[in-house]
């Protein structure tokens, strides 16, 4: 049962990623295909890249809003997923 709850939670977070990417794109006046992330699930602390800059995502406890904080990656060979 616990495994099922974890799987459901991960699927729910994954489904939230597309609207999140669209929101970031809209908020910054860019196309959503120019926004890349380092995770397939929407969680606090993921990295978002657009306009050749990286940002750390800080989600509110309810998950209904976010803050982007400029981030600088240590290893630039990090694989960013689209």
Short mmCIF file of the N, C-alpha and C atoms (twelve columns), coordinates in Angstrom:
data_MODEL
# 
_entry.id   MODEL 
# 
loop_
_atom_site.group_PDB 
_atom_site.id 
_atom_site.type_symbol 
_atom_site.label_atom_id 
_atom_site.label_alt_id 
_atom_site.label_comp_id 
_atom_site.label_asym_id 
_atom_site.label_seq_id 
_atom_site.Cartn_x 
_atom_site.Cartn_y 
_atom_site.Cartn_z 
_atom_site.pdbx_PDB_model_num 
ATOM 1   N N  . UNK A 1  0.826  -1.191 0.000   1 
ATOM 2   C CA . UNK A 1  0.000  0.000  0.000   1 
ATOM 3   C C  . UNK A 1  0.872  1.259  0.000   1 
ATOM 4   N N  . UNK A 2  1.922  1.253  0.789   1 
ATOM 5   C CA . UNK A 2  2.808  2.410  0.872   1 
ATOM 6   C C  . UNK A 2  3.480  2.680  -0.476  1 
ATOM 7   N N  . UNK A 3  3.890  1.591  -1.160  1 
ATOM 8   C CA . UNK A 3  4.512  1.729  -2.478  1 
ATOM 9   C C  . UNK A 3  3.523  2.349  -3.465  1 
ATOM 10  N N  . UNK A 4  2.274  1.946  -3.392  1 
ATOM 11  C CA . UNK A 4  1.237  2.478  -4.270  1 
ATOM 12  C C  . UNK A 4  1.032  3.974  -4.027  1 
ATOM 13  N N  . UNK A 5  1.039  4.388  -2.761  1 
ATOM 14  C CA . UNK A 5  0.898  5.809  -2.426  1 
ATOM 15  C C  . UNK A 5  2.069  6.605  -2.973  1 
ATOM 16  N N  . UNK A 6  3.273  6.064  -2.854  1 
ATOM 17  C CA . UNK A 6  4.472  6.744  -3.354  1 
ATOM 18  C C  . UNK A 6  4.397  6.875  -4.874  1 
ATOM 19  N N  . UNK A 7  3.979  5.813  -5.560  1 
ATOM 20  C CA . UNK A 7  3.847  5.840  -7.017  1 
ATOM 21  C C  . UNK A 7  2.814  6.862  -7.444  1 
ATOM 22  N N  . UNK A 8  1.676  6.905  -6.760  1 
ATOM 23  C CA . UNK A 8  0.631  7.873  -7.083  1 
ATOM 24  C C  . UNK A 8  1.124  9.297  -6.890  1 
ATOM 25  N N  . UNK A 9  1.859  9.529  -5.812  1 
ATOM 26  C CA . UNK A 9  2.401  10.849 -5.528  1 
ATOM 27  C C  . UNK A 9  3.392  11.268 -6.611  1 
ATOM 28  N N  . UNK A 10 4.261  10.358 -7.044  1 
ATOM 29  C CA . UNK A 10 5.228  10.660 -8.087  1 
ATOM 30  C C  . UNK A 10 4.533  10.963 -9.410  1 
ATOM 31  N N  . UNK A 11 3.484  10.201 -9.748  1 
ATOM 32  C CA . UNK A 11 2.745  10.446 -10.980 1 
ATOM 33  C C  . UNK A 11 2.060  11.805 -10.930 1 
ATOM 34  N N  . UNK A 12 1.516  12.148 -9.787  1 
ATOM 35  C CA . UNK A 12 0.850  13.434 -9.616  1 
ATOM 36  C C  . UNK A 12 1.842  14.571 -9.805  1 
ATOM 37  N N  . UNK A 13 3.027  14.439 -9.209  1 
ATOM 38  C CA . UNK A 13 4.055  15.471 -9.345  1 
ATOM 39  C C  . UNK A 13 4.529  15.577 -10.789 1 
ATOM 40  N N  . UNK A 14 4.639  14.438 -11.469 1 
ATOM 41  C CA . UNK A 14 5.066  14.435 -12.860 1 
ATOM 42  C C  . UNK A 14 4.042  15.132 -13.750 1 
ATOM 43  N N  . UNK A 15 2.762  14.931 -13.464 1 
ATOM 44  C CA . UNK A 15 1.705  15.583 -14.237 1 
ATOM 45  C C  . UNK A 15 1.696  17.090 -14.014 1 
ATOM 46  N N  . UNK A 16 2.223  17.541 -12.886 1 
ATOM 47  C CA . UNK A 16 2.273  18.967 -12.576 1 
ATOM 48  C C  . UNK A 16 3.412  19.677 -13.310 1 
ATOM 49  N N  . UNK A 17 4.355  18.918 -13.856 1 
ATOM 50  C CA . UNK A 17 5.537  19.521 -14.471 1 
ATOM 51  C C  . UNK A 17 5.176  20.338 -15.704 1 
ATOM 52  N N  . UNK A 18 4.320  19.845 -16.568 1 
ATOM 53  C CA . UNK A 18 3.971  20.591 -17.783 1 
ATOM 54  C C  . UNK A 18 3.336  21.943 -17.471 1 
ATOM 55  N N  . UNK A 19 2.303  21.980 -16.612 1 
ATOM 56  C CA . UNK A 19 1.737  23.285 -16.278 1 
ATOM 57  C C  . UNK A 19 2.764  24.212 -15.615 1 
ATOM 58  N N  . UNK A 20 3.665  23.646 -14.831 1 
ATOM 59  C CA . UNK A 20 4.711  24.450 -14.194 1 
ATOM 60  C C  . UNK A 20 5.616  25.070 -15.255 1 
ATOM 61  N N  . UNK A 21 6.062  24.275 -16.216 1 
ATOM 62  C CA . UNK A 21 6.925  24.784 -17.287 1 
ATOM 63  C C  . UNK A 21 6.199  25.861 -18.077 1 
ATOM 64  N N  . UNK A 22 4.928  25.644 -18.361 1 
ATOM 65  C CA . UNK A 22 4.142  26.660 -19.075 1 
ATOM 66  C C  . UNK A 22 4.040  27.948 -18.259 1 
ATOM 67  N N  . UNK A 23 3.858  27.815 -16.949 1 
ATOM 68  C CA . UNK A 23 3.755  28.993 -16.080 1 
ATOM 69  C C  . UNK A 23 5.063  29.773 -16.065 1 
ATOM 70  N N  . UNK A 24 6.184  29.074 -15.960 1 
ATOM 71  C CA . UNK A 24 7.488  29.741 -15.981 1 
ATOM 72  C C  . UNK A 24 7.661  30.478 -17.305 1 
ATOM 73  N N  . UNK A 25 7.337  29.808 -18.398 1 
ATOM 74  C CA . UNK A 25 7.473  30.428 -19.722 1 
ATOM 75  C C  . UNK A 25 6.600  31.673 -19.840 1 
ATOM 76  N N  . UNK A 26 5.367  31.565 -19.410 1 
ATOM 77  C CA . UNK A 26 4.451  32.703 -19.492 1 
ATOM 78  C C  . UNK A 26 4.935  33.861 -18.613 1 
ATOM 79  N N  . UNK A 27 5.346  33.536 -17.387 1 
ATOM 80  C CA . UNK A 27 5.806  34.566 -16.453 1 
ATOM 81  C C  . UNK A 27 7.044  35.315 -16.960 1 
ATOM 82  N N  . UNK A 28 7.843  34.650 -17.795 1 
ATOM 83  C CA . UNK A 28 9.087  35.253 -18.268 1 
ATOM 84  C C  . UNK A 28 9.050  35.614 -19.752 1 
ATOM 85  N N  . UNK A 29 7.869  35.493 -20.362 1 
ATOM 86  C CA . UNK A 29 7.681  35.916 -21.742 1 
ATOM 87  C C  . UNK A 29 8.487  35.143 -22.770 1 
ATOM 88  N N  . UNK A 30 8.626  33.833 -22.527 1 
ATOM 89  C CA . UNK A 30 9.363  32.992 -23.474 1 
ATOM 90  C C  . UNK A 30 8.506  31.796 -23.851 1 
ATOM 91  N N  . UNK A 31 8.931  31.087 -24.861 1 
ATOM 92  C CA . UNK A 31 8.242  29.878 -25.291 1 
ATOM 93  C C  . UNK A 31 8.530  28.751 -24.291 1 
ATOM 94  N N  . UNK A 32 7.547  27.897 -24.052 1 
ATOM 95  C CA . UNK A 32 7.746  26.803 -23.093 1 
ATOM 96  C C  . UNK A 32 8.810  25.817 -23.559 1 
ATOM 97  N N  . UNK A 33 9.062  25.741 -24.866 1 
ATOM 98  C CA . UNK A 33 10.104 24.812 -25.315 1 
ATOM 99  C C  . UNK A 33 11.511 25.357 -25.057 1 
ATOM 100 N N  . UNK A 34 11.629 26.563 -24.530 1 
ATOM 101 C CA . UNK A 34 12.934 27.125 -24.152 1 
ATOM 102 C C  . UNK A 34 13.230 26.937 -22.665 1 
ATOM 103 N N  . UNK A 35 12.300 26.310 -21.948 1 
ATOM 104 C CA . UNK A 35 12.463 26.049 -20.516 1 
ATOM 105 C C  . UNK A 35 12.854 24.582 -20.347 1 
ATOM 106 N N  . UNK A 36 13.978 24.344 -19.686 1 
ATOM 107 C CA . UNK A 36 14.402 22.971 -19.408 1 
ATOM 108 C C  . UNK A 36 14.577 22.797 -17.899 1 
ATOM 109 N N  . UNK A 37 14.401 21.562 -17.446 1 
ATOM 110 C CA . UNK A 37 14.484 21.249 -16.021 1 
ATOM 111 C C  . UNK A 37 15.360 20.018 -15.812 1 
ATOM 112 N N  . UNK A 38 15.819 19.818 -14.597 1 
ATOM 113 C CA . UNK A 38 16.677 18.668 -14.310 1 
ATOM 114 C C  . UNK A 38 15.925 17.530 -13.628 1 
ATOM 115 N N  . UNK A 39 14.605 17.539 -13.730 1 
ATOM 116 C CA . UNK A 39 13.801 16.504 -13.090 1 
ATOM 117 C C  . UNK A 39 12.503 16.327 -13.861 1 
ATOM 118 N N  . UNK A 40 11.947 15.137 -13.791 1 
ATOM 119 C CA . UNK A 40 10.651 14.907 -14.420 1 
ATOM 120 C C  . UNK A 40 9.508  15.077 -13.433 1 
ATOM 121 N N  . UNK A 41 9.853  15.312 -12.170 1 
ATOM 122 C CA . UNK A 41 8.818  15.542 -11.164 1 
ATOM 123 C C  . UNK A 41 9.001  16.919 -10.542 1 
ATOM 124 N N  . UNK A 42 7.892  17.556 -10.254 1 
ATOM 125 C CA . UNK A 42 7.916  18.891 -9.668  1 
ATOM 126 C C  . UNK A 42 8.135  18.781 -8.167  1 
ATOM 127 N N  . UNK A 43 9.336  19.120 -7.744  1 
ATOM 128 C CA . UNK A 43 9.679  19.089 -6.327  1 
ATOM 129 C C  . UNK A 43 10.504 20.313 -5.988  1 
ATOM 130 N N  . UNK A 44 10.500 20.664 -4.739  1 
ATOM 131 C CA . UNK A 44 11.286 21.792 -4.264  1 
ATOM 132 C C  . UNK A 44 12.763 21.517 -4.521  1 
ATOM 133 N N  . UNK A 45 13.461 22.498 -5.062  1 
ATOM 134 C CA . UNK A 45 14.898 22.370 -5.250  1 
ATOM 135 C C  . UNK A 45 15.338 21.975 -6.650  1 
ATOM 136 N N  . UNK A 46 14.403 21.684 -7.556  1 
ATOM 137 C CA . UNK A 46 14.833 21.347 -8.904  1 
ATOM 138 C C  . UNK A 46 15.447 22.572 -9.566  1 
ATOM 139 N N  . UNK A 47 16.196 22.333 -10.625 1 
ATOM 140 C CA . UNK A 47 16.840 23.415 -11.367 1 
ATOM 141 C C  . UNK A 47 16.083 23.640 -12.673 1 
ATOM 142 N N  . UNK A 48 15.832 24.909 -12.972 1 
ATOM 143 C CA . UNK A 48 15.183 25.316 -14.212 1 
ATOM 144 C C  . UNK A 48 16.183 26.171 -14.979 1 
ATOM 145 N N  . UNK A 49 16.279 25.937 -16.283 1 
ATOM 146 C CA . UNK A 49 17.190 26.730 -17.103 1 
ATOM 147 C C  . UNK A 49 16.418 27.373 -18.250 1 
ATOM 148 N N  . UNK A 50 16.620 28.669 -18.428 1 
ATOM 149 C CA . UNK A 50 16.132 29.389 -19.601 1 
ATOM 150 C C  . UNK A 50 16.990 30.627 -19.776 1 
ATOM 151 N N  . UNK A 51 17.072 31.109 -20.981 1 
ATOM 152 C CA . UNK A 51 17.923 32.267 -21.303 1 
ATOM 153 C C  . UNK A 51 19.360 32.083 -20.811 1 
ATOM 154 N N  . UNK A 52 19.857 30.843 -20.906 1 
ATOM 155 C CA . UNK A 52 21.237 30.501 -20.518 1 
ATOM 156 C C  . UNK A 52 21.547 30.776 -19.051 1 
ATOM 157 N N  . UNK A 53 20.499 30.780 -18.209 1 
ATOM 158 C CA . UNK A 53 20.676 30.978 -16.764 1 
ATOM 159 C C  . UNK A 53 19.955 29.863 -16.020 1 
ATOM 160 N N  . UNK A 54 20.506 29.496 -14.868 1 
ATOM 161 C CA . UNK A 54 19.925 28.452 -14.028 1 
ATOM 162 C C  . UNK A 54 19.257 29.063 -12.808 1 
ATOM 163 N N  . UNK A 55 18.150 28.443 -12.402 1 
ATOM 164 C CA . UNK A 55 17.393 28.901 -11.236 1 
ATOM 165 C C  . UNK A 55 16.984 27.695 -10.404 1 
ATOM 166 N N  . UNK A 56 17.020 27.875 -9.096  1 
ATOM 167 C CA . UNK A 56 16.514 26.859 -8.163  1 
ATOM 168 C C  . UNK A 56 15.055 27.176 -7.905  1 
ATOM 169 N N  . UNK A 57 14.219 26.143 -7.926  1 
ATOM 170 C CA . UNK A 57 12.791 26.305 -7.687  1 
ATOM 171 C C  . UNK A 57 12.504 26.132 -6.203  1 
ATOM 172 N N  . UNK A 58 11.836 27.107 -5.628  1 
ATOM 173 C CA . UNK A 58 11.372 27.020 -4.249  1 
ATOM 174 C C  . UNK A 58 9.848  27.002 -4.307  1 
ATOM 175 N N  . UNK A 59 9.257  25.861 -3.973  1 
ATOM 176 C CA . UNK A 59 7.802  25.719 -4.003  1 
ATOM 177 C C  . UNK A 59 7.198  26.092 -2.660  1 
ATOM 178 N N  . UNK A 60 6.004  26.670 -2.714  1 
ATOM 179 C CA . UNK A 60 5.278  26.940 -1.477  1 
ATOM 180 C C  . UNK A 60 4.829  25.604 -0.893  1 
ATOM 181 N N  . UNK A 61 4.524  25.552 0.403   1 
ATOM 182 C CA . UNK A 61 4.066  24.296 1.011   1 
ATOM 183 C C  . UNK A 61 2.845  23.706 0.308   1 
ATOM 184 N N  . UNK A 62 1.971  24.553 -0.206  1 
ATOM 185 C CA . UNK A 62 0.783  24.055 -0.901  1 
ATOM 186 C C  . UNK A 62 1.079  23.705 -2.348  1 
ATOM 187 N N  . UNK A 63 2.217  24.157 -2.879  1 
ATOM 188 C CA . UNK A 63 2.589  23.859 -4.249  1 
ATOM 189 C C  . UNK A 63 1.878  24.706 -5.286  1 
ATOM 190 N N  . UNK A 64 1.180  25.754 -4.835  1 
ATOM 191 C CA . UNK A 64 0.428  26.562 -5.793  1 
ATOM 192 C C  . UNK A 64 1.177  27.808 -6.256  1 
ATOM 193 N N  . UNK A 65 2.383  28.022 -5.738  1 
ATOM 194 C CA . UNK A 65 3.212  29.112 -6.241  1 
ATOM 195 C C  . UNK A 65 4.682  28.756 -6.039  1 
ATOM 196 N N  . UNK A 66 5.513  29.488 -6.752  1 
ATOM 197 C CA . UNK A 66 6.941  29.184 -6.713  1 
ATOM 198 C C  . UNK A 66 7.764  30.466 -6.735  1 
ATOM 199 N N  . UNK A 67 9.009  30.320 -6.320  1 
ATOM 200 C CA . UNK A 67 9.988  31.386 -6.415  1 
ATOM 201 C C  . UNK A 67 11.204 30.811 -7.111  1 
ATOM 202 N N  . UNK A 68 11.786 31.580 -8.019  1 
ATOM 203 C CA . UNK A 68 13.027 31.161 -8.667  1 
ATOM 204 C C  . UNK A 68 14.170 31.972 -8.078  1 
ATOM 205 N N  . UNK A 69 15.206 31.271 -7.672  1 
ATOM 206 C CA . UNK A 69 16.397 31.899 -7.130  1 
ATOM 207 C C  . UNK A 69 17.554 31.579 -8.064  1 
ATOM 208 N N  . UNK A 70 18.287 32.578 -8.458  1 
ATOM 209 C CA . UNK A 70 19.417 32.357 -9.370  1 
ATOM 210 C C  . UNK A 70 20.338 31.318 -8.766  1 
ATOM 211 N N  . UNK A 71 20.729 30.362 -9.581  1 
ATOM 212 C CA . UNK A 71 21.615 29.282 -9.136  1 
ATOM 213 C C  . UNK A 71 22.793 29.181 -10.087 1 
ATOM 214 N N  . UNK A 72 23.873 28.647 -9.570  1 
ATOM 215 C CA . UNK A 72 25.067 28.433 -10.379 1 
ATOM 216 C C  . UNK A 72 25.480 26.983 -10.179 1 
ATOM 217 N N  . UNK A 73 25.420 26.201 -11.233 1 
ATOM 218 C CA . UNK A 73 25.742 24.784 -11.108 1 
ATOM 219 C C  . UNK A 73 27.244 24.595 -11.014 1 
ATOM 220 N N  . UNK A 74 27.652 23.616 -10.253 1 
ATOM 221 C CA . UNK A 74 29.069 23.320 -10.054 1 
ATOM 222 C C  . UNK A 74 29.598 22.525 -11.248 1 
ATOM 223 N N  . UNK A 75 28.848 21.513 -11.648 1 
ATOM 224 C CA . UNK A 75 29.253 20.652 -12.753 1 
ATOM 225 C C  . UNK A 75 28.396 21.009 -13.966 1 
ATOM 226 N N  . UNK A 76 28.967 21.681 -14.922 1 
ATOM 227 C CA . UNK A 76 28.212 22.114 -16.092 1 
ATOM 228 C C  . UNK A 76 27.899 20.975 -17.052 1 
ATOM 229 N N  . UNK A 77 28.356 19.783 -16.725 1 
ATOM 230 C CA . UNK A 77 28.012 18.621 -17.526 1 
ATOM 231 C C  . UNK A 77 26.711 17.985 -17.048 1 
ATOM 232 N N  . UNK A 78 25.993 18.647 -16.165 1 
ATOM 233 C CA . UNK A 78 24.725 18.149 -15.651 1 
ATOM 234 C C  . UNK A 78 23.769 17.954 -16.805 1 
ATOM 235 N N  . UNK A 79 23.077 16.831 -16.820 1 
ATOM 236 C CA . UNK A 79 22.128 16.544 -17.889 1 
ATOM 237 C C  . UNK A 79 20.821 17.249 -17.567 1 
ATOM 238 N N  . UNK A 80 20.415 18.124 -18.447 1 
ATOM 239 C CA . UNK A 80 19.155 18.845 -18.284 1 
ATOM 240 C C  . UNK A 80 18.128 18.185 -19.193 1 
ATOM 241 N N  . UNK A 81 16.970 17.805 -18.627 1 
ATOM 242 C CA . UNK A 81 15.938 17.121 -19.394 1 
ATOM 243 C C  . UNK A 81 14.924 18.120 -19.895 1 
ATOM 244 N N  . UNK A 82 14.446 17.890 -21.094 1 
ATOM 245 C CA . UNK A 82 13.413 18.738 -21.671 1 
ATOM 246 C C  . UNK A 82 12.064 18.157 -21.410 1 
# 
